[in-house]
mmCIF file of C-alpha atoms in Angstrom:
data_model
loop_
_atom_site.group_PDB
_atom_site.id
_atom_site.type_symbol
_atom_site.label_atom_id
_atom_site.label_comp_id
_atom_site.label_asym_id
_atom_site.label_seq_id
_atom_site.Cartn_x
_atom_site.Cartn_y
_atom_site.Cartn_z
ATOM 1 C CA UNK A 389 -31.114 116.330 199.463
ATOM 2 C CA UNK A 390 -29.593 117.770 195.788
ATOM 3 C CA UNK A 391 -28.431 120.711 197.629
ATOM 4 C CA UNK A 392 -26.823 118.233 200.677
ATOM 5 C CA UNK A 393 -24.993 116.587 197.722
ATOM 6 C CA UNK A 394 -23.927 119.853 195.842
ATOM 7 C CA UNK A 395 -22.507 121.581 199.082
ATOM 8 C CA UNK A 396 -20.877 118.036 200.211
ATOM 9 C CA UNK A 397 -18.867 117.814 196.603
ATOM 10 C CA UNK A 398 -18.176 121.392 196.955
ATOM 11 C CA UNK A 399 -16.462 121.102 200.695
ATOM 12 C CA UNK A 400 -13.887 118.258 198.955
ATOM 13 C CA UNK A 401 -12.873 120.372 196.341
ATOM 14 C CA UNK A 402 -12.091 123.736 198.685
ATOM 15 C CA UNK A 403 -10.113 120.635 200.970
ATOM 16 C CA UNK A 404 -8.555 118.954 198.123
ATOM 17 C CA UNK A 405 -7.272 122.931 196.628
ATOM 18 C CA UNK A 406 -6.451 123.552 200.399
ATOM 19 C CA UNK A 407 -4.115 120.453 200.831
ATOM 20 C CA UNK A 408 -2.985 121.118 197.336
ATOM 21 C CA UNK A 409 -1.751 124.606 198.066
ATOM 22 C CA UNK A 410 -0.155 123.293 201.509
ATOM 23 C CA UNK A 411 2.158 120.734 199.369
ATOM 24 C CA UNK A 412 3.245 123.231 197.526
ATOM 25 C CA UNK A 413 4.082 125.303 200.031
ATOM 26 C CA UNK A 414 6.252 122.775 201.729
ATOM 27 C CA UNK A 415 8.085 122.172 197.976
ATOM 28 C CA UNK A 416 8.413 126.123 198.187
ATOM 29 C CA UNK A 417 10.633 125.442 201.916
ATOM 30 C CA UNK A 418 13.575 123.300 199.677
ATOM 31 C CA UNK A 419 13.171 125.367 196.399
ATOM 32 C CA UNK A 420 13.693 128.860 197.509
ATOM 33 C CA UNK A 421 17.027 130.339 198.507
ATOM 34 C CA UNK A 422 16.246 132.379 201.307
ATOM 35 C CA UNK A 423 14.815 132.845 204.804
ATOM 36 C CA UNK A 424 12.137 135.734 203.008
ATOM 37 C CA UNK A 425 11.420 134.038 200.023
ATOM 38 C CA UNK A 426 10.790 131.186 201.912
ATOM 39 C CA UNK A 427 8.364 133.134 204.613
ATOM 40 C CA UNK A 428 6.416 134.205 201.678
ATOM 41 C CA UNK A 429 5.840 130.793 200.174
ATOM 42 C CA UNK A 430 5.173 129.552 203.744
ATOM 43 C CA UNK A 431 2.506 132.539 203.386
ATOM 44 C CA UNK A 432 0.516 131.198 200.811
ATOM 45 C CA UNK A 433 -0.365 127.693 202.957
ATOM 46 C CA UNK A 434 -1.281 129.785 206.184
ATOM 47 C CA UNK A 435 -3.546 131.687 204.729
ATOM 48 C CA UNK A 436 -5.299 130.237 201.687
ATOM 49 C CA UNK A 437 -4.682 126.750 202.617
ATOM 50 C CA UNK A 438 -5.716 126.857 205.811
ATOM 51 C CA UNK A 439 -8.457 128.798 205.289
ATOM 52 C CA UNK A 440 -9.826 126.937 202.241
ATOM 53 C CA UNK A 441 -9.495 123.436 204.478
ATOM 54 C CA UNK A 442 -11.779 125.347 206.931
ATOM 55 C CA UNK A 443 -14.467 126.831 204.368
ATOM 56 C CA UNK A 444 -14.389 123.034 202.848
ATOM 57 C CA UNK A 445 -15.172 121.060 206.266
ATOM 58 C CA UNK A 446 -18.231 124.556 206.745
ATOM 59 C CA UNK A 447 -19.752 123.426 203.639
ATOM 60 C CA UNK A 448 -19.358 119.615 203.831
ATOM 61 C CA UNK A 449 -21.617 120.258 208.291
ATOM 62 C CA UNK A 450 -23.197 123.805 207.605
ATOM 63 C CA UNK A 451 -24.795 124.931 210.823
ATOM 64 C CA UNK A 452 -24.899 128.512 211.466
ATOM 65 C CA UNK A 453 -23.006 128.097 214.760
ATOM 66 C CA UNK A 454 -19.592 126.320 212.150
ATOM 67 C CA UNK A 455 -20.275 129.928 209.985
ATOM 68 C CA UNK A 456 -19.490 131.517 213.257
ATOM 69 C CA UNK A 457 -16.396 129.037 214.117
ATOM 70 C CA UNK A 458 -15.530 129.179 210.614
ATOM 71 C CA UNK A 459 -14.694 132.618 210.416
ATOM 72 C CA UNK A 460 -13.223 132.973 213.501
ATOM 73 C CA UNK A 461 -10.920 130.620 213.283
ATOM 74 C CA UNK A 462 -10.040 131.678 209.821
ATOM 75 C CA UNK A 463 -9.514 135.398 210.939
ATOM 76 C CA UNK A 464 -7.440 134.069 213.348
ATOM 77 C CA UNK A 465 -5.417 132.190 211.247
ATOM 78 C CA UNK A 466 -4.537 135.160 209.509
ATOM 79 C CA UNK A 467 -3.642 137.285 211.998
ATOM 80 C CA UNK A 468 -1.051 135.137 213.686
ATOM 81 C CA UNK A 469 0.398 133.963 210.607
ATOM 82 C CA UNK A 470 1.183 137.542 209.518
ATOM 83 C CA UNK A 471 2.635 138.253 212.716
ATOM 84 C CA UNK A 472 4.474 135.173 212.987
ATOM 85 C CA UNK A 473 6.182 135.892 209.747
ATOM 86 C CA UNK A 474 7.117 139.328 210.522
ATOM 87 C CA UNK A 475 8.386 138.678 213.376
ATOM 88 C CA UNK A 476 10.393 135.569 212.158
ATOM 89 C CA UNK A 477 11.805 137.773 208.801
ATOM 90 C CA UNK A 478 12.995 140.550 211.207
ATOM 91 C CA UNK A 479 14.818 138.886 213.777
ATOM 92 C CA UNK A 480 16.564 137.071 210.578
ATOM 93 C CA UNK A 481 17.175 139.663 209.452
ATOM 94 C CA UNK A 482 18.507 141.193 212.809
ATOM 95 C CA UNK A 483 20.668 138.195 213.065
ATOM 96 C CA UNK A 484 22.742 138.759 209.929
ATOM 97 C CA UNK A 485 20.819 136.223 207.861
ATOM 98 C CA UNK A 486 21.680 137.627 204.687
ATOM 99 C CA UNK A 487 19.066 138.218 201.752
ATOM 100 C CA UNK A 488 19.909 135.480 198.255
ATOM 101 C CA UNK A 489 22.315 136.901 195.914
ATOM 102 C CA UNK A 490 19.884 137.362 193.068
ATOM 103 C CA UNK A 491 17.987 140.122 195.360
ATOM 104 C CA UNK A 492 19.082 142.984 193.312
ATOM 105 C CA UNK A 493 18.002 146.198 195.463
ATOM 106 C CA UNK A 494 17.927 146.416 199.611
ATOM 107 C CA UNK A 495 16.843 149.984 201.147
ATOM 108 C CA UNK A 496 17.473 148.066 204.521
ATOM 109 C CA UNK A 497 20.523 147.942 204.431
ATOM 110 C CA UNK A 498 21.646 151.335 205.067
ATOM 111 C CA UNK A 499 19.467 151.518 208.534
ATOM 112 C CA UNK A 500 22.444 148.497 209.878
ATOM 113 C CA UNK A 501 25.158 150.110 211.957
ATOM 114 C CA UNK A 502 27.594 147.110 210.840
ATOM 115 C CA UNK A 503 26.550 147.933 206.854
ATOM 116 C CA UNK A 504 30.108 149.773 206.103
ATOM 117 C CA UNK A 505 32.511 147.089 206.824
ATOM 118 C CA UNK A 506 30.165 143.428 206.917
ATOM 119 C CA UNK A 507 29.476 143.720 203.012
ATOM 120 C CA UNK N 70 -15.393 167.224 210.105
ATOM 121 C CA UNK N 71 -16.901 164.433 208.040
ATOM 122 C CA UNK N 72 -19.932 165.725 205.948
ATOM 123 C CA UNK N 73 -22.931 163.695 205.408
ATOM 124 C CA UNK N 74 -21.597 162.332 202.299
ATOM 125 C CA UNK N 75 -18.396 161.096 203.072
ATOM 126 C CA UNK N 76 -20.275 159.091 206.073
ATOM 127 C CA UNK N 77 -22.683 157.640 203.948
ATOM 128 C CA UNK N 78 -20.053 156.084 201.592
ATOM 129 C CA UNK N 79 -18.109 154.281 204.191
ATOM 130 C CA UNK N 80 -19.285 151.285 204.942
ATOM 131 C CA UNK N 81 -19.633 150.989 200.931
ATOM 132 C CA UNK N 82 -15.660 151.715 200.615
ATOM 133 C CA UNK N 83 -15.259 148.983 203.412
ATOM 134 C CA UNK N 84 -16.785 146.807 201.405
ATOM 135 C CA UNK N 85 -15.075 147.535 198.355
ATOM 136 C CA UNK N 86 -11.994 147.037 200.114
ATOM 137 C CA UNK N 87 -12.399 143.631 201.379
ATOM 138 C CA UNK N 88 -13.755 142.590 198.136
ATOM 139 C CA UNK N 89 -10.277 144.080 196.704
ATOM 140 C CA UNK N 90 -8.484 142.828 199.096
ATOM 141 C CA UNK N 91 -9.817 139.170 198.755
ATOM 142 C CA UNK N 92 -9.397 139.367 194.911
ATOM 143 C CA UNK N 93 -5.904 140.808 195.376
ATOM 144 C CA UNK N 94 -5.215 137.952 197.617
ATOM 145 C CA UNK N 95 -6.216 134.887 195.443
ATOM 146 C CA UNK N 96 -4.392 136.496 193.075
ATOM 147 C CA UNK N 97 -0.766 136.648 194.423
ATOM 148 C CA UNK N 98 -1.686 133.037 196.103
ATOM 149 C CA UNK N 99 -1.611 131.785 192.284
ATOM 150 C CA UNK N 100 1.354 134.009 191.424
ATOM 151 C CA UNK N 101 3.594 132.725 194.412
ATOM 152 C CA UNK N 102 2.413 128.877 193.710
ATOM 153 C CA UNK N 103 2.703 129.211 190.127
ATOM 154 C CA UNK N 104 6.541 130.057 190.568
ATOM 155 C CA UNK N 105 7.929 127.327 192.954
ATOM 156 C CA UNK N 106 6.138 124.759 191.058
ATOM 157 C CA UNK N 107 8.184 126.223 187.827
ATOM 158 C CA UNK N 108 11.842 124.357 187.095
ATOM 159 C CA UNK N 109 14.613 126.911 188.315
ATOM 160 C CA UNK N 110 16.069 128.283 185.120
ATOM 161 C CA UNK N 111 12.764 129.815 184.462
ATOM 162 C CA UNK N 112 11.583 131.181 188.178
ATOM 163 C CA UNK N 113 11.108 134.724 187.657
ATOM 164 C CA UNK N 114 11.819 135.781 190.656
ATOM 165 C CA UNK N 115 12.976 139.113 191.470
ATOM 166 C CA UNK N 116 12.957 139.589 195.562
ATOM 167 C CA UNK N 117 14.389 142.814 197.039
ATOM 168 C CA UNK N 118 14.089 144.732 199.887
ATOM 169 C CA UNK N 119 12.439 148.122 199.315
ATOM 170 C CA UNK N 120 12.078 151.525 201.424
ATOM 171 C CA UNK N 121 7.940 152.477 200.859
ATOM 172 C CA UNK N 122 6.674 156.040 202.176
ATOM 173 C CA UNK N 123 3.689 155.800 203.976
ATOM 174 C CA UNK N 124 0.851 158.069 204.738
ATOM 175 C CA UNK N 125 -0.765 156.126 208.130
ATOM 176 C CA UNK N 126 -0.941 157.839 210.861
ATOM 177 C CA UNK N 127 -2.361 155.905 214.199
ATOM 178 C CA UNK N 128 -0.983 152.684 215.519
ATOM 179 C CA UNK N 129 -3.997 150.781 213.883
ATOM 180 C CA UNK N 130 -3.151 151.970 210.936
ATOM 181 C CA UNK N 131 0.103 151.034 210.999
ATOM 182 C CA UNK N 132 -0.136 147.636 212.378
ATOM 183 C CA UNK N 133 -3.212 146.654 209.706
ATOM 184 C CA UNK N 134 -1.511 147.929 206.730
ATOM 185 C CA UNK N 135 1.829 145.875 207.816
ATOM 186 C CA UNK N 136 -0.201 142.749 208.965
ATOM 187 C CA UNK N 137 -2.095 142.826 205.334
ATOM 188 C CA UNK N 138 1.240 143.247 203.336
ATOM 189 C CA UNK N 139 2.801 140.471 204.920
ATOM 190 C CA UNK N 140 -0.279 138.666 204.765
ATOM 191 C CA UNK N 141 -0.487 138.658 201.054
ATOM 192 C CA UNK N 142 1.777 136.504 199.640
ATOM 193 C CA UNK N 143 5.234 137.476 197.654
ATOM 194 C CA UNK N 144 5.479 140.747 200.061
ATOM 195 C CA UNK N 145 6.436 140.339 203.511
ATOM 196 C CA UNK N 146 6.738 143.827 205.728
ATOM 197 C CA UNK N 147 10.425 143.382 207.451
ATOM 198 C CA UNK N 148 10.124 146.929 209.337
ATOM 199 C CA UNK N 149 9.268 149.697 209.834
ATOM 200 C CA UNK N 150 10.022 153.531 210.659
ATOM 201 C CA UNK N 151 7.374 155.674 211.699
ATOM 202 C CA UNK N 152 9.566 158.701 212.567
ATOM 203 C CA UNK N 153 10.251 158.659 208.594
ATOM 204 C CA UNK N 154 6.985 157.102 207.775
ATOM 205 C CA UNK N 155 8.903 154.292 205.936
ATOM 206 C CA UNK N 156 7.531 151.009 205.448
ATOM 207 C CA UNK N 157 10.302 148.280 204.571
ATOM 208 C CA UNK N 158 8.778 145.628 201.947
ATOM 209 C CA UNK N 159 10.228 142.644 200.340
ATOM 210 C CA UNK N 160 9.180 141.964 197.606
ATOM 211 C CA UNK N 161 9.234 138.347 195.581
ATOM 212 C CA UNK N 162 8.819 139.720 192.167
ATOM 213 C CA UNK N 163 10.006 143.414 192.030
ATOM 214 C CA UNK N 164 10.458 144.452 188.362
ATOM 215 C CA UNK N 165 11.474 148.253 189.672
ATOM 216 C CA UNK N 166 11.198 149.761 192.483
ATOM 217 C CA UNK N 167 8.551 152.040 191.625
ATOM 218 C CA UNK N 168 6.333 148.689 190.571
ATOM 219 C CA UNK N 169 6.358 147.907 194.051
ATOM 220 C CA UNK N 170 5.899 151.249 195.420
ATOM 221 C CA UNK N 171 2.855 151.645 193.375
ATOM 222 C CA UNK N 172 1.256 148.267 194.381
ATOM 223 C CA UNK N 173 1.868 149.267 198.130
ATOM 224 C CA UNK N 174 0.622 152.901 198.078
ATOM 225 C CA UNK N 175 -2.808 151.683 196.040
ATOM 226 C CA UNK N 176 -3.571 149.315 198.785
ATOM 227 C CA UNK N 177 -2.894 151.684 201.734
ATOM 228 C CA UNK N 178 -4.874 154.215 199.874
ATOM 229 C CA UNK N 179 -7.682 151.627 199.336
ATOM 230 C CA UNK N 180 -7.242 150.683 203.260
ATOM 231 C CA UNK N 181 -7.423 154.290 204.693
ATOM 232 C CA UNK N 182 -10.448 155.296 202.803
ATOM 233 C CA UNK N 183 -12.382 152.348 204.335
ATOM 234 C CA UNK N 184 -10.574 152.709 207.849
ATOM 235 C CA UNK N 185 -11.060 156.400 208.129
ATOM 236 C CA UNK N 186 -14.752 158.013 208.329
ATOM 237 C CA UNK N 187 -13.138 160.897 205.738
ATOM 238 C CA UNK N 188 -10.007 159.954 204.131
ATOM 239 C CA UNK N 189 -8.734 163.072 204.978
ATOM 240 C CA UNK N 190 -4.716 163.358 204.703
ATOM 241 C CA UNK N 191 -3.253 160.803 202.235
ATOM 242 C CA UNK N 192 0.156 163.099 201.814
ATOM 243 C CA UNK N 193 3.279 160.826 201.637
ATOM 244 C CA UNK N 194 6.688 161.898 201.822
ATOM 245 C CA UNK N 195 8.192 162.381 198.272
ATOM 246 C CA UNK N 196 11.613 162.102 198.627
ATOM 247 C CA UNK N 197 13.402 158.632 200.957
ATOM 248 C CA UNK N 198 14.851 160.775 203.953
ATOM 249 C CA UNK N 199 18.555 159.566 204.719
ATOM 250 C CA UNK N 200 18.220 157.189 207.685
ATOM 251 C CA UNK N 201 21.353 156.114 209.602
ATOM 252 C CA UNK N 202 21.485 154.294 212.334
ATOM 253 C CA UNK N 203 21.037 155.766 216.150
ATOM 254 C CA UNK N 204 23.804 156.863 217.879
ATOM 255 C CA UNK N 205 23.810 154.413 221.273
ATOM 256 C CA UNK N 206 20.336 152.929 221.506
ATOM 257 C CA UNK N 207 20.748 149.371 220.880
ATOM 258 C CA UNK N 208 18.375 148.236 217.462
ATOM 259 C CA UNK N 209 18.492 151.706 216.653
ATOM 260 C CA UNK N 210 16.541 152.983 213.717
ATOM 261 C CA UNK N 211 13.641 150.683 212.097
ATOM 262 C CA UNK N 212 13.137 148.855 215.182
#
């Protein structure tokens, strides 16, 4: 029964940090100036946030059948969120959306066939 | 190939390497929230876009050592070359381009030592090799 109570108070806080971290993820969307800054602020709410919403609601109905679900579904999590940003950051940047002016060095650059007269 | 030793440390350098990972991970998670919830003037951001030689070799290598930069947050893998063995990182908060380079290369050491049986070749290329984009094919270079 203590240990019921422990593990229940335990799952709110990993949902309350998870929720936390998702809010400030979305403030991250209006306060950064580009599409990759953004994408790595969007980063930090598919992985941690997600996955500390899932670890929360495993510890609040632990069964060893949820551990199994759990980490599933937080592996994934991760691996299509990684994807998903990669793939969103390099057709951006395929499609001329330019890095923010206060990026101060860019190596890919040079690799763009348009990169002599579009600057 | 692999000696007895080498195989009997590996699933202890896997292990090490998730547990670095994980720590790693929580870490920039603070970092990155810790700056947008900062007022602007004093963001210290730094983002840029930086060419990082690579020592993978197979396709799994390659795609888990771009899946886990991207997947840690402030560094986000936008491309990269195999025929120069280039990975192309941005970065959130790059003080110098060697800070980033270092940060990179530690965790794709760290990676191939638990991926591999024996680490074996962890050579990178020392000096950026000049790409240019392909003549005619269309994407080109860095696809």
């Amino acid at each position: 029964m203590e240990l019921q109570g422990i593990m229940h108070g335990a799952g709110l806080v990993f949902i309350f940090l998870g929720i936390f971290t998702i809010i400030v993820a979305g403030l991250g969307l209006f306060r950064l100036p580009d599409l990759y800054l953004r994408a790595s602020a969007v980063g930090t709410s598919a992985g941690l946030g997600v996955a500390s919403i899932v670890l929360g609601a495993l510890l609040m109905d632990f069964s060893w059948l949820n551990l199994l679900k759990a980490l599933l579904a937080i592996i994934a999590q991760l691996l299509t969120s990684a994807v998903g940003s990669m793939a969103i950051a390099r057709s951006g940047y395929l499609n001329n959306s330019r890095p923010a002016e206060i990026t101060h060095t860019d190596d890919l650059i040079k690799t763009r066939r348009d990169s002599a007269d579009s600057r | 190939m692999s000696s007895p030793a080498s195989l009997a440390s590996w699933p202890w350098r896997m292990v090490s390497f998730l547990l670095w990972y994980a720590k790693a991970f929580v870490l920039a998670n603070v970092y990155v929230t810790l700056d947008v919830l900062r007022p602007k003037r004093r963001m210290r951001m730094s983002p840029a876009i930086i060419a990082v030689p690579a020592a993978s070799a197979s396709d799994t290598e390659w795609t888990l050592i771009s899946c886990l930069i991207t997947l840690t947050p402030g560094t986000l893998t936008l491309s990269i070359s195999r025929e120069h063995q280039i990975l192309y990182v941005h970065g959130m908060f790059v003080d110098s381009r060697e800070a980033l380079v270092g940060e990179i290369q530690e965790m794709e050491d760290r990676m191939l030592r638990a991926l591999r049986r024996s680490p074996g070749d962890l050579t990178r290329p020392t000096r950026l090799p000049d790409v240019v984009p392909g003549e005619e094919t269309p994407g080109g270079e860095g696809r």
